[in-house]
Amino acid sequence: MEKLLTIRQVADVTGLSVHTLRYYENIGLLSSIHRNKNGYRCYSKEDIIWIEFLNRLKATGMPINKMLEIAELRWRGDSTLTERRILLEEHYKEVQQHMIELNQNLNLLADKIVTYKVMEKNYMLNITE
């Protein structure tokens, strides 16, 4: 028998707050969360895997509305596999482009740091003369 986790346990495992987990359920990102006889949420291993996937999408900058689109397609079943793949491919390309831009900005920062070090060295030489 699979061990089900409470919302607090899931919050600890996933790094999301209890409030965020409830919010995700309210907006439809989590729609299959079972409840026990007392009405408490019970999360399965599959729920945790889905939440971790949502965390990855969020970490890569996917907007909630796109995450909702993927969630809705997921709930509709395997007939939406191609649509889900296309959405993920589009997001992948956006993330790649963002990484290129970040890398360019990082290189500019590194160049500026070198420039400041040279300027500091010249400044120190000028004030000691």
PDB file of C-alpha atoms in Angstrom:
ATOM      1  CA  MET A   1       0.000   0.000   0.000  1.00  0.00           C
ATOM      2  CA  GLU A   2       1.338   3.399  -1.002  1.00  0.00           C
ATOM      3  CA  LYS A   3       2.146   5.828   1.781  1.00  0.00           C
ATOM      4  CA  LEU A   4       0.223   9.064   1.313  1.00  0.00           C
ATOM      5  CA  LEU A   5       1.623  12.337   2.585  1.00  0.00           C
ATOM      6  CA  THR A   6      -0.087  15.218   4.334  1.00  0.00           C
ATOM      7  CA  ILE A   7       0.018  18.730   2.924  1.00  0.00           C
ATOM      8  CA  ARG A   8       2.639  19.707   5.534  1.00  0.00           C
ATOM      9  CA  GLN A   9       4.846  16.760   4.537  1.00  0.00           C
ATOM     10  CA  VAL A  10       4.482  17.653   0.863  1.00  0.00           C
ATOM     11  CA  ALA A  11       5.388  21.252   1.626  1.00  0.00           C
ATOM     12  CA  ASP A  12       8.551  20.034   3.343  1.00  0.00           C
ATOM     13  CA  VAL A  13       9.439  17.648   0.493  1.00  0.00           C
ATOM     14  CA  THR A  14       8.757  20.066  -2.381  1.00  0.00           C
ATOM     15  CA  GLY A  15       9.822  23.359  -0.846  1.00  0.00           C
ATOM     16  CA  LEU A  16       6.442  24.892  -1.546  1.00  0.00           C
ATOM     17  CA  SER A  17       4.389  26.426   1.212  1.00  0.00           C
ATOM     18  CA  VAL A  18       1.098  24.938   2.353  1.00  0.00           C
ATOM     19  CA  HIS A  19      -0.527  28.120   1.065  1.00  0.00           C
ATOM     20  CA  THR A  20       1.016  27.615  -2.407  1.00  0.00           C
ATOM     21  CA  LEU A  21      -0.116  23.990  -2.533  1.00  0.00           C
ATOM     22  CA  ARG A  22      -3.675  25.074  -1.703  1.00  0.00           C
ATOM     23  CA  TYR A  23      -3.440  27.862  -4.275  1.00  0.00           C
ATOM     24  CA  TYR A  24      -2.252  25.418  -6.937  1.00  0.00           C
ATOM     25  CA  GLU A  25      -5.216  23.208  -6.142  1.00  0.00           C
ATOM     26  CA  ASN A  26      -7.648  26.143  -6.264  1.00  0.00           C
ATOM     27  CA  ILE A  27      -6.479  27.298  -9.691  1.00  0.00           C
ATOM     28  CA  GLY A  28      -6.355  23.799 -11.156  1.00  0.00           C
ATOM     29  CA  LEU A  29      -2.649  22.965 -11.269  1.00  0.00           C
ATOM     30  CA  LEU A  30      -3.360  20.184  -8.778  1.00  0.00           C
ATOM     31  CA  SER A  31      -6.710  18.633  -9.443  1.00  0.00           C
ATOM     32  CA  SER A  32      -6.492  15.021  -8.354  1.00  0.00           C
ATOM     33  CA  ILE A  33      -5.543  15.406  -4.715  1.00  0.00           C
ATOM     34  CA  HIS A  34      -7.391  12.788  -2.689  1.00  0.00           C
ATOM     35  CA  ARG A  35      -8.838  13.425   0.732  1.00  0.00           C
ATOM     36  CA  ASN A  36      -9.042  11.025   3.634  1.00  0.00           C
ATOM     37  CA  LYS A  37     -12.182  10.280   5.631  1.00  0.00           C
ATOM     38  CA  ASN A  38     -11.573  13.409   7.727  1.00  0.00           C
ATOM     39  CA  GLY A  39     -11.290  15.609   4.632  1.00  0.00           C
ATOM     40  CA  TYR A  40      -7.529  16.117   4.856  1.00  0.00           C
ATOM     41  CA  ARG A  41      -5.510  16.186   1.652  1.00  0.00           C
ATOM     42  CA  CYS A  42      -3.496  13.039   0.933  1.00  0.00           C
ATOM     43  CA  TYR A  43      -0.742  13.281  -1.663  1.00  0.00           C
ATOM     44  CA  SER A  44       0.530  10.300  -3.629  1.00  0.00           C
ATOM     45  CA  LYS A  45       3.953   9.662  -5.133  1.00  0.00           C
ATOM     46  CA  GLU A  46       2.528  10.689  -8.529  1.00  0.00           C
ATOM     47  CA  ASP A  47       1.291  13.968  -7.016  1.00  0.00           C
ATOM     48  CA  ILE A  48       4.799  14.680  -5.709  1.00  0.00           C
ATOM     49  CA  ILE A  49       6.334  13.954  -9.124  1.00  0.00           C
ATOM     50  CA  TRP A  50       3.829  16.341 -10.754  1.00  0.00           C
ATOM     51  CA  ILE A  51       4.515  19.059  -8.161  1.00  0.00           C
ATOM     52  CA  GLU A  52       8.267  18.693  -8.697  1.00  0.00           C
ATOM     53  CA  PHE A  53       7.694  19.074 -12.446  1.00  0.00           C
ATOM     54  CA  LEU A  54       5.656  22.223 -11.800  1.00  0.00           C
ATOM     55  CA  ASN A  55       8.523  23.516  -9.650  1.00  0.00           C
ATOM     56  CA  ARG A  56      10.931  22.959 -12.560  1.00  0.00           C
ATOM     57  CA  LEU A  57       8.632  24.797 -14.949  1.00  0.00           C
ATOM     58  CA  LYS A  58       8.325  27.671 -12.491  1.00  0.00           C
ATOM     59  CA  ALA A  59      12.098  27.753 -11.938  1.00  0.00           C
ATOM     60  CA  THR A  60      12.641  28.068 -15.686  1.00  0.00           C
ATOM     61  CA  GLY A  61      10.274  31.030 -15.841  1.00  0.00           C
ATOM     62  CA  MET A  62       7.165  29.423 -17.261  1.00  0.00           C
ATOM     63  CA  PRO A  63       4.144  31.616 -16.534  1.00  0.00           C
ATOM     64  CA  ILE A  64       1.297  30.152 -14.484  1.00  0.00           C
ATOM     65  CA  ASN A  65      -1.104  30.383 -17.434  1.00  0.00           C
ATOM     66  CA  LYS A  66       1.182  28.104 -19.500  1.00  0.00           C
ATOM     67  CA  MET A  67       1.550  25.731 -16.551  1.00  0.00           C
ATOM     68  CA  LEU A  68      -2.244  25.647 -16.332  1.00  0.00           C
ATOM     69  CA  GLU A  69      -2.454  24.870 -20.031  1.00  0.00           C
ATOM     70  CA  ILE A  70      -0.116  21.901 -19.605  1.00  0.00           C
ATOM     71  CA  ALA A  71      -2.033  20.759 -16.510  1.00  0.00           C
ATOM     72  CA  GLU A  72      -5.352  20.923 -18.353  1.00  0.00           C
ATOM     73  CA  LEU A  73      -3.929  18.944 -21.266  1.00  0.00           C
ATOM     74  CA  ARG A  74      -2.501  16.401 -18.828  1.00  0.00           C
ATOM     75  CA  TRP A  75      -5.884  15.865 -17.201  1.00  0.00           C
ATOM     76  CA  ARG A  76      -7.411  15.300 -20.644  1.00  0.00           C
ATOM     77  CA  GLY A  77      -5.148  12.310 -21.146  1.00  0.00           C
ATOM     78  CA  ASP A  78      -2.714  10.808 -23.605  1.00  0.00           C
ATOM     79  CA  SER A  79      -4.514  12.199 -26.649  1.00  0.00           C
ATOM     80  CA  THR A  80      -2.858  15.537 -25.735  1.00  0.00           C
ATOM     81  CA  LEU A  81       0.718  14.231 -25.650  1.00  0.00           C
ATOM     82  CA  THR A  82       1.692  16.038 -28.858  1.00  0.00           C
ATOM     83  CA  GLU A  83       0.219  19.335 -27.651  1.00  0.00           C
ATOM     84  CA  ARG A  84       2.098  19.030 -24.363  1.00  0.00           C
ATOM     85  CA  ARG A  85       5.344  18.208 -26.133  1.00  0.00           C
ATOM     86  CA  ILE A  86       4.965  21.241 -28.411  1.00  0.00           C
ATOM     87  CA  LEU A  87       4.330  23.536 -25.434  1.00  0.00           C
ATOM     88  CA  LEU A  88       7.426  22.166 -23.695  1.00  0.00           C
ATOM     89  CA  GLU A  89       9.527  22.536 -26.852  1.00  0.00           C
ATOM     90  CA  GLU A  90       8.445  26.173 -27.155  1.00  0.00           C
ATOM     91  CA  HIS A  91       9.329  26.797 -23.520  1.00  0.00           C
ATOM     92  CA  TYR A  92      12.654  24.993 -23.967  1.00  0.00           C
ATOM     93  CA  LYS A  93      13.554  27.355 -26.817  1.00  0.00           C
ATOM     94  CA  GLU A  94      12.585  30.375 -24.690  1.00  0.00           C
ATOM     95  CA  VAL A  95      14.749  29.123 -21.824  1.00  0.00           C
ATOM     96  CA  GLN A  96      17.660  28.528 -24.190  1.00  0.00           C
ATOM     97  CA  GLN A  97      17.352  32.074 -25.543  1.00  0.00           C
ATOM     98  CA  HIS A  98      17.179  33.463 -22.018  1.00  0.00           C
ATOM     99  CA  MET A  99      20.311  31.510 -21.078  1.00  0.00           C
ATOM    100  CA  ILE A 100      22.155  32.975 -24.086  1.00  0.00           C
ATOM    101  CA  GLU A 101      21.128  36.470 -22.996  1.00  0.00           C
ATOM    102  CA  LEU A 102      22.128  35.774 -19.391  1.00  0.00           C
ATOM    103  CA  ASN A 103      25.503  34.465 -20.525  1.00  0.00           C
ATOM    104  CA  GLN A 104      26.088  37.590 -22.630  1.00  0.00           C
ATOM    105  CA  ASN A 105      25.184  39.763 -19.634  1.00  0.00           C
ATOM    106  CA  LEU A 106      27.424  37.681 -17.377  1.00  0.00           C
ATOM    107  CA  ASN A 107      30.333  38.191 -19.774  1.00  0.00           C
ATOM    108  CA  LEU A 108      29.698  41.942 -19.802  1.00  0.00           C
ATOM    109  CA  LEU A 109      29.734  41.959 -16.004  1.00  0.00           C
ATOM    110  CA  ALA A 110      33.001  40.038 -15.943  1.00  0.00           C
ATOM    111  CA  ASP A 111      34.528  42.559 -18.380  1.00  0.00           C
ATOM    112  CA  LYS A 112      33.305  45.457 -16.238  1.00  0.00           C
ATOM    113  CA  ILE A 113      34.801  43.878 -13.116  1.00  0.00           C
ATOM    114  CA  VAL A 114      38.186  43.612 -14.870  1.00  0.00           C
ATOM    115  CA  THR A 115      37.865  47.247 -15.985  1.00  0.00           C
ATOM    116  CA  TYR A 116      37.157  48.379 -12.420  1.00  0.00           C
ATOM    117  CA  LYS A 117      40.119  46.405 -11.091  1.00  0.00           C
ATOM    118  CA  VAL A 118      42.408  48.118 -13.592  1.00  0.00           C
ATOM    119  CA  MET A 119      40.898  51.503 -12.734  1.00  0.00           C
ATOM    120  CA  GLU A 120      41.355  50.817  -8.996  1.00  0.00           C
ATOM    121  CA  LYS A 121      44.979  49.840  -9.536  1.00  0.00           C
ATOM    122  CA  ASN A 122      45.632  53.007 -11.567  1.00  0.00           C
ATOM    123  CA  TYR A 123      43.867  55.111  -8.963  1.00  0.00           C
ATOM    124  CA  MET A 124      45.938  53.624  -6.148  1.00  0.00           C
ATOM    125  CA  LEU A 125      49.134  54.257  -8.154  1.00  0.00           C
ATOM    126  CA  ASN A 126      48.117  57.896  -8.739  1.00  0.00           C
ATOM    127  CA  ILE A 127      47.391  58.667  -5.084  1.00  0.00           C
ATOM    128  CA  THR A 128      50.646  57.133  -3.860  1.00  0.00           C
ATOM    129  CA  GLU A 129      52.774  59.157  -6.245  1.00  0.00           C
TER     130      GLU A 129
END
